[in-house]
Amino acid sequence: MGDERRFGEFVAVRAHEEGTVAELVLDRPKAMNAVSSDMARSIAGACEALAGDRDVRVVVLTSSAERAFCVGADLKERNSFSDAELLRQRPVTRAAYTGVLELPMPTIAAVHGFALGGGFELALACDLIVADDSAVVGLPEVSVGVIPGGGGTQLLPRRVGAARAAELVFTARRVRAAEAGELGLVDQVVAAGADRDEALALAARIAVNSPVGLRASKKALRLGHGLDLRAGLEVEDAAWRSVAFSGDRAEGVAAFNEKRAPRWPGE
């Protein structure tokens, strides 16, 4: 991966930490990253490329817009759609959200300003959310006659519980950063303007670890969530078996005993 790769007009991928960290940039600042059909295709395309890049250990989702992480669906575009066009667009939009959700490596969202509707759902699709003091998050879809359609009704309860998620979805209210941190809507609240730097620093700390171990850990965490303990332990055992005889496991043990930094083969 080079220093930057463009996916259409509105999405970029930048390499950090010698390519082990990828920054997935939402880059439609004039529209506060409202997700149009073209932008949705670009997000999905970027995620497909990242998922297949074995050098990338962590992905950080960021925004180039000063006032917003992402304000959700492009309602100006939606207003021009016929019912048939809206139905045809659904798989396009859904592919963007599932693209982020299904990335096999750890993902971190760096949120500032507005992260509403689909914008907050993109953040919820990540494993961790770092938000700055300016962040305002929420799922206001019922206020415009729809429901969260980018995973919000499923991802939010997994973060904050069913009752809290119901209150937030039913009221459509916006939540400022401090309360969002208290409720667990975001994982870390940092000073204004520091969300990207903090998220990239966190990604760098994660990326020193085994890429095989990171991907297997994420798979176990995701697949085991919501299962009863016995079933969850079976998921964990399967993930353990997938890494126990890997090159990364052998290198990790050797590096520990030789008191040196590991040189992960990534397989």
PDB file of C-alpha atoms in Angstrom:
ATOM      1  CA  MET A   1       0.000   0.000   0.000  1.00  0.00           C
ATOM      2  CA  GLY A   2       1.347   3.444  -0.875  1.00  0.00           C
ATOM      3  CA  ASP A   3       1.091   6.497   1.372  1.00  0.00           C
ATOM      4  CA  GLU A   4      -2.422   7.256   0.062  1.00  0.00           C
ATOM      5  CA  ARG A   5      -4.844   5.472  -2.204  1.00  0.00           C
ATOM      6  CA  ARG A   6      -8.093   7.020  -3.423  1.00  0.00           C
ATOM      7  CA  PHE A   7     -11.384   5.186  -3.739  1.00  0.00           C
ATOM      8  CA  GLY A   8     -13.528   7.455  -5.851  1.00  0.00           C
ATOM      9  CA  GLU A   9     -13.873  11.120  -4.984  1.00  0.00           C
ATOM     10  CA  PHE A  10     -14.861  10.825  -1.340  1.00  0.00           C
ATOM     11  CA  VAL A  11     -12.763   8.117   0.335  1.00  0.00           C
ATOM     12  CA  ALA A  12      -9.027   7.742   0.894  1.00  0.00           C
ATOM     13  CA  VAL A  13      -6.829   5.152   2.587  1.00  0.00           C
ATOM     14  CA  ARG A  14      -3.551   6.313   4.128  1.00  0.00           C
ATOM     15  CA  ALA A  15      -0.751   4.118   5.428  1.00  0.00           C
ATOM     16  CA  HIS A  16       0.844   4.606   8.855  1.00  0.00           C
ATOM     17  CA  GLU A  17       3.347   2.687  10.979  1.00  0.00           C
ATOM     18  CA  GLU A  18       5.069   1.222   7.918  1.00  0.00           C
ATOM     19  CA  GLY A  19       1.754   0.021   6.548  1.00  0.00           C
ATOM     20  CA  THR A  20       0.578  -1.859   9.634  1.00  0.00           C
ATOM     21  CA  VAL A  21      -2.037   0.833  10.392  1.00  0.00           C
ATOM     22  CA  ALA A  22      -4.448   2.019   7.700  1.00  0.00           C
ATOM     23  CA  GLU A  23      -6.423   5.230   8.020  1.00  0.00           C
ATOM     24  CA  LEU A  24      -9.755   5.039   6.205  1.00  0.00           C
ATOM     25  CA  VAL A  25     -10.701   8.669   5.577  1.00  0.00           C
ATOM     26  CA  LEU A  26     -14.250   9.876   4.933  1.00  0.00           C
ATOM     27  CA  ASP A  27     -13.445  12.771   2.621  1.00  0.00           C
ATOM     28  CA  ARG A  28     -16.580  14.639   1.580  1.00  0.00           C
ATOM     29  CA  PRO A  29     -16.163  17.707   3.805  1.00  0.00           C
ATOM     30  CA  LYS A  30     -18.491  20.059   1.906  1.00  0.00           C
ATOM     31  CA  ALA A  31     -21.393  17.726   2.726  1.00  0.00           C
ATOM     32  CA  MET A  32     -20.123  16.828   6.226  1.00  0.00           C
ATOM     33  CA  ASN A  33     -19.553  13.319   4.860  1.00  0.00           C
ATOM     34  CA  ALA A  34     -23.208  12.652   4.079  1.00  0.00           C
ATOM     35  CA  VAL A  35     -23.161   9.174   2.560  1.00  0.00           C
ATOM     36  CA  SER A  36     -24.292   9.330  -1.068  1.00  0.00           C
ATOM     37  CA  SER A  37     -24.536   6.282  -3.306  1.00  0.00           C
ATOM     38  CA  ASP A  38     -21.103   7.041  -4.782  1.00  0.00           C
ATOM     39  CA  MET A  39     -19.576   7.437  -1.350  1.00  0.00           C
ATOM     40  CA  ALA A  40     -21.165   4.197  -0.132  1.00  0.00           C
ATOM     41  CA  ARG A  41     -19.623   2.332  -3.073  1.00  0.00           C
ATOM     42  CA  SER A  42     -16.252   3.859  -2.250  1.00  0.00           C
ATOM     43  CA  ILE A  43     -16.441   2.859   1.419  1.00  0.00           C
ATOM     44  CA  ALA A  44     -17.327  -0.698   0.433  1.00  0.00           C
ATOM     45  CA  GLY A  45     -14.507  -0.795  -2.124  1.00  0.00           C
ATOM     46  CA  ALA A  46     -11.955   0.507   0.347  1.00  0.00           C
ATOM     47  CA  CYS A  47     -13.042  -2.043   2.946  1.00  0.00           C
ATOM     48  CA  GLU A  48     -12.759  -4.865   0.430  1.00  0.00           C
ATOM     49  CA  ALA A  49      -9.195  -3.808  -0.366  1.00  0.00           C
ATOM     50  CA  LEU A  50      -8.272  -3.474   3.308  1.00  0.00           C
ATOM     51  CA  ALA A  51      -9.764  -6.829   4.233  1.00  0.00           C
ATOM     52  CA  GLY A  52      -7.469  -8.499   1.719  1.00  0.00           C
ATOM     53  CA  ASP A  53      -4.312  -6.651   2.787  1.00  0.00           C
ATOM     54  CA  ARG A  54      -2.388  -8.979   5.116  1.00  0.00           C
ATOM     55  CA  ASP A  55       0.035  -6.197   6.092  1.00  0.00           C
ATOM     56  CA  VAL A  56      -2.695  -4.107   7.743  1.00  0.00           C
ATOM     57  CA  ARG A  57      -3.150  -4.934  11.425  1.00  0.00           C
ATOM     58  CA  VAL A  58      -5.441  -2.066  12.493  1.00  0.00           C
ATOM     59  CA  VAL A  59      -7.823   0.287  10.640  1.00  0.00           C
ATOM     60  CA  VAL A  60      -8.680   3.774  11.928  1.00  0.00           C
ATOM     61  CA  LEU A  61     -11.823   5.395  10.500  1.00  0.00           C
ATOM     62  CA  THR A  62     -11.452   9.198  10.372  1.00  0.00           C
ATOM     63  CA  SER A  63     -13.057  12.286   8.852  1.00  0.00           C
ATOM     64  CA  SER A  64     -11.585  15.169   6.885  1.00  0.00           C
ATOM     65  CA  ALA A  65     -14.587  17.392   7.679  1.00  0.00           C
ATOM     66  CA  GLU A  66     -14.005  19.914  10.477  1.00  0.00           C
ATOM     67  CA  ARG A  67     -17.572  19.958  11.805  1.00  0.00           C
ATOM     68  CA  ALA A  68     -18.551  16.328  11.506  1.00  0.00           C
ATOM     69  CA  PHE A  69     -17.433  12.746  11.507  1.00  0.00           C
ATOM     70  CA  CYS A  70     -20.430  11.852   9.327  1.00  0.00           C
ATOM     71  CA  VAL A  71     -24.022  13.114   9.327  1.00  0.00           C
ATOM     72  CA  GLY A  72     -25.454   9.899   7.899  1.00  0.00           C
ATOM     73  CA  ALA A  73     -27.365   9.349   4.681  1.00  0.00           C
ATOM     74  CA  ASP A  74     -27.376  11.987   1.974  1.00  0.00           C
ATOM     75  CA  LEU A  75     -30.989  13.082   2.394  1.00  0.00           C
ATOM     76  CA  LYS A  76     -30.788  15.507  -0.520  1.00  0.00           C
ATOM     77  CA  GLU A  77     -30.005  12.584  -2.802  1.00  0.00           C
ATOM     78  CA  ARG A  78     -32.645  10.440  -1.107  1.00  0.00           C
ATOM     79  CA  ASN A  79     -35.279  13.136  -1.660  1.00  0.00           C
ATOM     80  CA  SER A  80     -34.880  12.719  -5.422  1.00  0.00           C
ATOM     81  CA  PHE A  81     -35.382   8.946  -5.383  1.00  0.00           C
ATOM     82  CA  SER A  82     -38.494   7.131  -6.469  1.00  0.00           C
ATOM     83  CA  ASP A  83     -39.509   4.157  -4.350  1.00  0.00           C
ATOM     84  CA  ALA A  84     -37.925   1.834  -6.904  1.00  0.00           C
ATOM     85  CA  GLU A  85     -34.668   3.785  -6.846  1.00  0.00           C
ATOM     86  CA  LEU A  86     -34.570   3.740  -3.062  1.00  0.00           C
ATOM     87  CA  LEU A  87     -35.044  -0.032  -3.087  1.00  0.00           C
ATOM     88  CA  ARG A  88     -32.227  -0.443  -5.629  1.00  0.00           C
ATOM     89  CA  GLN A  89     -29.933   1.723  -3.513  1.00  0.00           C
ATOM     90  CA  ARG A  90     -30.422  -0.335  -0.353  1.00  0.00           C
ATOM     91  CA  PRO A  91     -27.796  -3.019  -1.137  1.00  0.00           C
ATOM     92  CA  VAL A  92     -25.320  -0.270  -2.086  1.00  0.00           C
ATOM     93  CA  THR A  93     -25.743   1.512   1.233  1.00  0.00           C
ATOM     94  CA  ARG A  94     -25.783  -1.684   3.234  1.00  0.00           C
ATOM     95  CA  ALA A  95     -22.499  -2.826   1.672  1.00  0.00           C
ATOM     96  CA  ALA A  96     -20.758   0.247   3.075  1.00  0.00           C
ATOM     97  CA  TYR A  97     -21.806  -0.467   6.656  1.00  0.00           C
ATOM     98  CA  THR A  98     -21.177  -4.200   6.472  1.00  0.00           C
ATOM     99  CA  GLY A  99     -17.818  -3.486   4.829  1.00  0.00           C
ATOM    100  CA  VAL A 100     -16.655  -1.661   7.950  1.00  0.00           C
ATOM    101  CA  LEU A 101     -18.338  -4.135  10.300  1.00  0.00           C
ATOM    102  CA  GLU A 102     -16.745  -7.166   8.649  1.00  0.00           C
ATOM    103  CA  LEU A 103     -13.176  -5.902   8.481  1.00  0.00           C
ATOM    104  CA  PRO A 104     -11.171  -8.810   9.952  1.00  0.00           C
ATOM    105  CA  MET A 105      -8.662  -6.678  11.853  1.00  0.00           C
ATOM    106  CA  PRO A 106      -9.316  -4.377  14.852  1.00  0.00           C
ATOM    107  CA  THR A 107     -10.979  -1.090  13.916  1.00  0.00           C
ATOM    108  CA  ILE A 108     -11.122   2.269  15.701  1.00  0.00           C
ATOM    109  CA  ALA A 109     -13.408   5.212  14.890  1.00  0.00           C
ATOM    110  CA  ALA A 110     -12.055   8.726  15.527  1.00  0.00           C
ATOM    111  CA  VAL A 111     -15.141  10.890  16.059  1.00  0.00           C
ATOM    112  CA  HIS A 112     -15.548  14.641  16.282  1.00  0.00           C
ATOM    113  CA  GLY A 113     -18.510  16.917  15.654  1.00  0.00           C
ATOM    114  CA  PHE A 114     -21.692  15.322  14.408  1.00  0.00           C
ATOM    115  CA  ALA A 115     -21.892  11.526  14.160  1.00  0.00           C
ATOM    116  CA  LEU A 116     -25.579  11.020  13.492  1.00  0.00           C
ATOM    117  CA  GLY A 117     -27.675   8.269  11.963  1.00  0.00           C
ATOM    118  CA  GLY A 118     -25.574   6.329   9.512  1.00  0.00           C
ATOM    119  CA  GLY A 119     -22.549   8.294  10.626  1.00  0.00           C
ATOM    120  CA  PHE A 120     -22.857   6.959  14.146  1.00  0.00           C
ATOM    121  CA  GLU A 121     -23.590   3.506  12.727  1.00  0.00           C
ATOM    122  CA  LEU A 122     -20.244   3.569  10.902  1.00  0.00           C
ATOM    123  CA  ALA A 123     -18.595   4.288  14.253  1.00  0.00           C
ATOM    124  CA  LEU A 124     -20.645   1.581  15.979  1.00  0.00           C
ATOM    125  CA  ALA A 125     -19.410  -0.886  13.355  1.00  0.00           C
ATOM    126  CA  CYS A 126     -15.880  -0.361  14.696  1.00  0.00           C
ATOM    127  CA  ASP A 127     -14.466  -2.195  17.699  1.00  0.00           C
ATOM    128  CA  LEU A 128     -13.517   0.984  19.583  1.00  0.00           C
ATOM    129  CA  ILE A 129     -14.654   4.612  19.408  1.00  0.00           C
ATOM    130  CA  VAL A 130     -12.461   7.572  20.395  1.00  0.00           C
ATOM    131  CA  ALA A 131     -14.446  10.827  20.513  1.00  0.00           C
ATOM    132  CA  ASP A 132     -13.350  14.378  21.188  1.00  0.00           C
ATOM    133  CA  ASP A 133     -15.175  16.954  23.316  1.00  0.00           C
ATOM    134  CA  SER A 134     -17.052  18.322  20.309  1.00  0.00           C
ATOM    135  CA  ALA A 135     -18.713  15.017  19.427  1.00  0.00           C
ATOM    136  CA  VAL A 136     -22.485  14.752  19.217  1.00  0.00           C
ATOM    137  CA  VAL A 137     -23.802  11.255  18.526  1.00  0.00           C
ATOM    138  CA  GLY A 138     -27.217   9.718  18.010  1.00  0.00           C
ATOM    139  CA  LEU A 139     -29.622   7.701  15.913  1.00  0.00           C
ATOM    140  CA  PRO A 140     -32.366  10.194  14.935  1.00  0.00           C
ATOM    141  CA  GLU A 141     -33.933   8.148  12.147  1.00  0.00           C
ATOM    142  CA  VAL A 142     -37.428   7.867  13.643  1.00  0.00           C
ATOM    143  CA  SER A 143     -37.649  11.676  13.535  1.00  0.00           C
ATOM    144  CA  VAL A 144     -37.615  11.497   9.715  1.00  0.00           C
ATOM    145  CA  GLY A 145     -39.887   8.473   9.391  1.00  0.00           C
ATOM    146  CA  VAL A 146     -37.393   5.621   9.058  1.00  0.00           C
ATOM    147  CA  ILE A 147     -35.355   3.402  11.380  1.00  0.00           C
ATOM    148  CA  PRO A 148     -31.601   2.943  11.808  1.00  0.00           C
ATOM    149  CA  GLY A 149     -30.669   0.876   8.781  1.00  0.00           C
ATOM    150  CA  GLY A 150     -26.887   0.604   9.020  1.00  0.00           C
ATOM    151  CA  GLY A 151     -26.834  -1.805  11.939  1.00  0.00           C
ATOM    152  CA  GLY A 152     -27.822   0.633  14.681  1.00  0.00           C
ATOM    153  CA  THR A 153     -30.705  -1.370  16.157  1.00  0.00           C
ATOM    154  CA  GLN A 154     -28.356  -4.335  16.579  1.00  0.00           C
ATOM    155  CA  LEU A 155     -25.024  -2.704  17.415  1.00  0.00           C
ATOM    156  CA  LEU A 156     -26.239  -0.122  19.923  1.00  0.00           C
ATOM    157  CA  PRO A 157     -27.863  -2.664  22.308  1.00  0.00           C
ATOM    158  CA  ARG A 158     -24.638  -4.655  22.239  1.00  0.00           C
ATOM    159  CA  ARG A 159     -22.858  -1.580  23.558  1.00  0.00           C
ATOM    160  CA  VAL A 160     -25.295  -0.130  26.066  1.00  0.00           C
ATOM    161  CA  GLY A 161     -28.013  -2.720  26.675  1.00  0.00           C
ATOM    162  CA  ALA A 162     -31.511  -3.109  25.290  1.00  0.00           C
ATOM    163  CA  ALA A 163     -33.341  -0.529  27.432  1.00  0.00           C
ATOM    164  CA  ARG A 164     -30.791   2.247  26.967  1.00  0.00           C
ATOM    165  CA  ALA A 165     -30.684   1.583  23.220  1.00  0.00           C
ATOM    166  CA  ALA A 166     -34.490   1.701  23.038  1.00  0.00           C
ATOM    167  CA  GLU A 167     -34.587   5.067  24.812  1.00  0.00           C
ATOM    168  CA  LEU A 168     -31.999   6.536  22.444  1.00  0.00           C
ATOM    169  CA  VAL A 169     -33.629   5.172  19.281  1.00  0.00           C
ATOM    170  CA  PHE A 170     -37.218   6.008  20.304  1.00  0.00           C
ATOM    171  CA  THR A 171     -36.443   9.587  21.408  1.00  0.00           C
ATOM    172  CA  ALA A 172     -34.063  10.245  18.490  1.00  0.00           C
ATOM    173  CA  ARG A 173     -32.095  12.449  20.850  1.00  0.00           C
ATOM    174  CA  ARG A 174     -28.564  13.680  20.292  1.00  0.00           C
ATOM    175  CA  VAL A 175     -25.969  12.925  22.961  1.00  0.00           C
ATOM    176  CA  ARG A 176     -22.954  15.129  23.641  1.00  0.00           C
ATOM    177  CA  ALA A 177     -19.501  13.705  24.231  1.00  0.00           C
ATOM    178  CA  ALA A 178     -19.428  13.736  28.043  1.00  0.00           C
ATOM    179  CA  GLU A 179     -22.723  11.869  28.377  1.00  0.00           C
ATOM    180  CA  ALA A 180     -21.785   9.576  25.503  1.00  0.00           C
ATOM    181  CA  GLY A 181     -18.707   8.551  27.444  1.00  0.00           C
ATOM    182  CA  GLU A 182     -20.706   7.981  30.618  1.00  0.00           C
ATOM    183  CA  LEU A 183     -23.274   5.831  28.799  1.00  0.00           C
ATOM    184  CA  GLY A 184     -20.667   3.787  26.926  1.00  0.00           C
ATOM    185  CA  LEU A 185     -21.718   5.084  23.514  1.00  0.00           C
ATOM    186  CA  VAL A 186     -18.045   5.882  22.981  1.00  0.00           C
ATOM    187  CA  ASP A 187     -15.029   4.332  24.683  1.00  0.00           C
ATOM    188  CA  GLN A 188     -12.764   7.320  25.213  1.00  0.00           C
ATOM    189  CA  VAL A 189     -13.381  11.085  25.306  1.00  0.00           C
ATOM    190  CA  VAL A 190     -10.386  13.296  24.534  1.00  0.00           C
ATOM    191  CA  ALA A 191      -9.698  17.009  24.122  1.00  0.00           C
ATOM    192  CA  ALA A 192     -11.216  18.819  21.160  1.00  0.00           C
ATOM    193  CA  GLY A 193      -9.268  18.118  17.994  1.00  0.00           C
ATOM    194  CA  ALA A 194      -7.360  15.186  19.464  1.00  0.00           C
ATOM    195  CA  ASP A 195      -9.594  12.314  18.304  1.00  0.00           C
ATOM    196  CA  ARG A 196      -7.558  11.388  15.217  1.00  0.00           C
ATOM    197  CA  ASP A 197      -4.169  11.572  16.931  1.00  0.00           C
ATOM    198  CA  GLU A 198      -5.400   9.570  19.924  1.00  0.00           C
ATOM    199  CA  ALA A 199      -6.998   6.928  17.707  1.00  0.00           C
ATOM    200  CA  LEU A 200      -3.852   6.574  15.602  1.00  0.00           C
ATOM    201  CA  ALA A 201      -1.731   6.326  18.758  1.00  0.00           C
ATOM    202  CA  LEU A 202      -4.021   3.591  20.078  1.00  0.00           C
ATOM    203  CA  ALA A 203      -3.801   1.822  16.728  1.00  0.00           C
ATOM    204  CA  ALA A 204       0.005   1.950  16.876  1.00  0.00           C
ATOM    205  CA  ARG A 205      -0.045   0.308  20.318  1.00  0.00           C
ATOM    206  CA  ILE A 206      -2.295  -2.444  18.994  1.00  0.00           C
ATOM    207  CA  ALA A 207      -0.320  -2.926  15.778  1.00  0.00           C
ATOM    208  CA  VAL A 208       2.868  -4.065  17.530  1.00  0.00           C
ATOM    209  CA  ASN A 209       1.066  -7.313  18.330  1.00  0.00           C
ATOM    210  CA  SER A 210       0.651 -10.447  16.228  1.00  0.00           C
ATOM    211  CA  PRO A 211      -1.543  -9.868  13.149  1.00  0.00           C
ATOM    212  CA  VAL A 212      -2.666 -13.490  13.330  1.00  0.00           C
ATOM    213  CA  GLY A 213      -3.493 -13.112  17.014  1.00  0.00           C
ATOM    214  CA  LEU A 214      -5.346  -9.834  16.486  1.00  0.00           C
ATOM    215  CA  ARG A 215      -7.585 -11.200  13.741  1.00  0.00           C
ATOM    216  CA  ALA A 216      -8.322 -14.403  15.633  1.00  0.00           C
ATOM    217  CA  SER A 217      -9.076 -12.468  18.825  1.00  0.00           C
ATOM    218  CA  LYS A 218     -11.495 -10.201  16.969  1.00  0.00           C
ATOM    219  CA  LYS A 219     -13.225 -13.201  15.412  1.00  0.00           C
ATOM    220  CA  ALA A 220     -13.619 -14.864  18.813  1.00  0.00           C
ATOM    221  CA  LEU A 221     -14.939 -11.684  20.411  1.00  0.00           C
ATOM    222  CA  ARG A 222     -17.454 -11.085  17.620  1.00  0.00           C
ATOM    223  CA  LEU A 223     -18.686 -14.669  17.181  1.00  0.00           C
ATOM    224  CA  GLY A 224     -18.821 -15.398  20.895  1.00  0.00           C
ATOM    225  CA  HIS A 225     -20.826 -12.325  21.860  1.00  0.00           C
ATOM    226  CA  GLY A 226     -24.314 -13.237  23.026  1.00  0.00           C
ATOM    227  CA  LEU A 227     -23.678 -16.968  23.198  1.00  0.00           C
ATOM    228  CA  ASP A 228     -23.998 -18.913  26.415  1.00  0.00           C
ATOM    229  CA  LEU A 229     -20.681 -19.550  28.164  1.00  0.00           C
ATOM    230  CA  ARG A 230     -20.230 -23.118  26.962  1.00  0.00           C
ATOM    231  CA  ALA A 231     -20.826 -22.164  23.322  1.00  0.00           C
ATOM    232  CA  GLY A 232     -18.638 -19.097  23.679  1.00  0.00           C
ATOM    233  CA  LEU A 233     -15.759 -21.173  24.998  1.00  0.00           C
ATOM    234  CA  GLU A 234     -16.070 -23.432  21.954  1.00  0.00           C
ATOM    235  CA  VAL A 235     -15.746 -20.356  19.726  1.00  0.00           C
ATOM    236  CA  GLU A 236     -12.662 -19.340  21.687  1.00  0.00           C
ATOM    237  CA  ASP A 237     -11.157 -22.825  21.400  1.00  0.00           C
ATOM    238  CA  ALA A 238     -11.612 -22.815  17.640  1.00  0.00           C
ATOM    239  CA  ALA A 239      -9.888 -19.436  17.439  1.00  0.00           C
ATOM    240  CA  TRP A 240      -7.056 -20.689  19.656  1.00  0.00           C
ATOM    241  CA  ARG A 241      -6.541 -23.714  17.406  1.00  0.00           C
ATOM    242  CA  SER A 242      -6.354 -21.417  14.373  1.00  0.00           C
ATOM    243  CA  VAL A 243      -3.320 -19.611  15.826  1.00  0.00           C
ATOM    244  CA  ALA A 244      -1.660 -22.227  18.059  1.00  0.00           C
ATOM    245  CA  PHE A 245       0.460 -23.678  15.255  1.00  0.00           C
ATOM    246  CA  SER A 246       1.019 -20.452  13.320  1.00  0.00           C
ATOM    247  CA  GLY A 247       4.305 -18.795  12.481  1.00  0.00           C
ATOM    248  CA  ASP A 248       3.292 -15.873  14.667  1.00  0.00           C
ATOM    249  CA  ARG A 249       2.914 -18.146  17.706  1.00  0.00           C
ATOM    250  CA  ALA A 250       6.358 -19.670  17.124  1.00  0.00           C
ATOM    251  CA  GLU A 251       7.928 -16.245  16.644  1.00  0.00           C
ATOM    252  CA  GLY A 252       6.203 -14.795  19.700  1.00  0.00           C
ATOM    253  CA  VAL A 253       7.525 -17.550  21.967  1.00  0.00           C
ATOM    254  CA  ALA A 254      11.015 -17.327  20.470  1.00  0.00           C
ATOM    255  CA  ALA A 255      11.131 -13.534  20.822  1.00  0.00           C
ATOM    256  CA  PHE A 256      10.016 -13.739  24.456  1.00  0.00           C
ATOM    257  CA  ASN A 257      12.712 -16.248  25.332  1.00  0.00           C
ATOM    258  CA  GLU A 258      15.388 -14.347  23.385  1.00  0.00           C
ATOM    259  CA  LYS A 259      14.313 -11.049  25.023  1.00  0.00           C
ATOM    260  CA  ARG A 260      13.799  -9.213  21.719  1.00  0.00           C
ATOM    261  CA  ALA A 261      10.955  -7.615  19.784  1.00  0.00           C
ATOM    262  CA  PRO A 262       9.055 -10.131  17.659  1.00  0.00           C
ATOM    263  CA  ARG A 263       9.279 -10.068  13.867  1.00  0.00           C
ATOM    264  CA  TRP A 264       5.813 -11.287  13.012  1.00  0.00           C
ATOM    265  CA  PRO A 265       5.538 -13.388   9.827  1.00  0.00           C
ATOM    266  CA  GLY A 266       1.795 -12.720   9.832  1.00  0.00           C
ATOM    267  CA  GLU A 267       0.839 -16.304   9.133  1.00  0.00           C
TER     268      GLU A 267
END
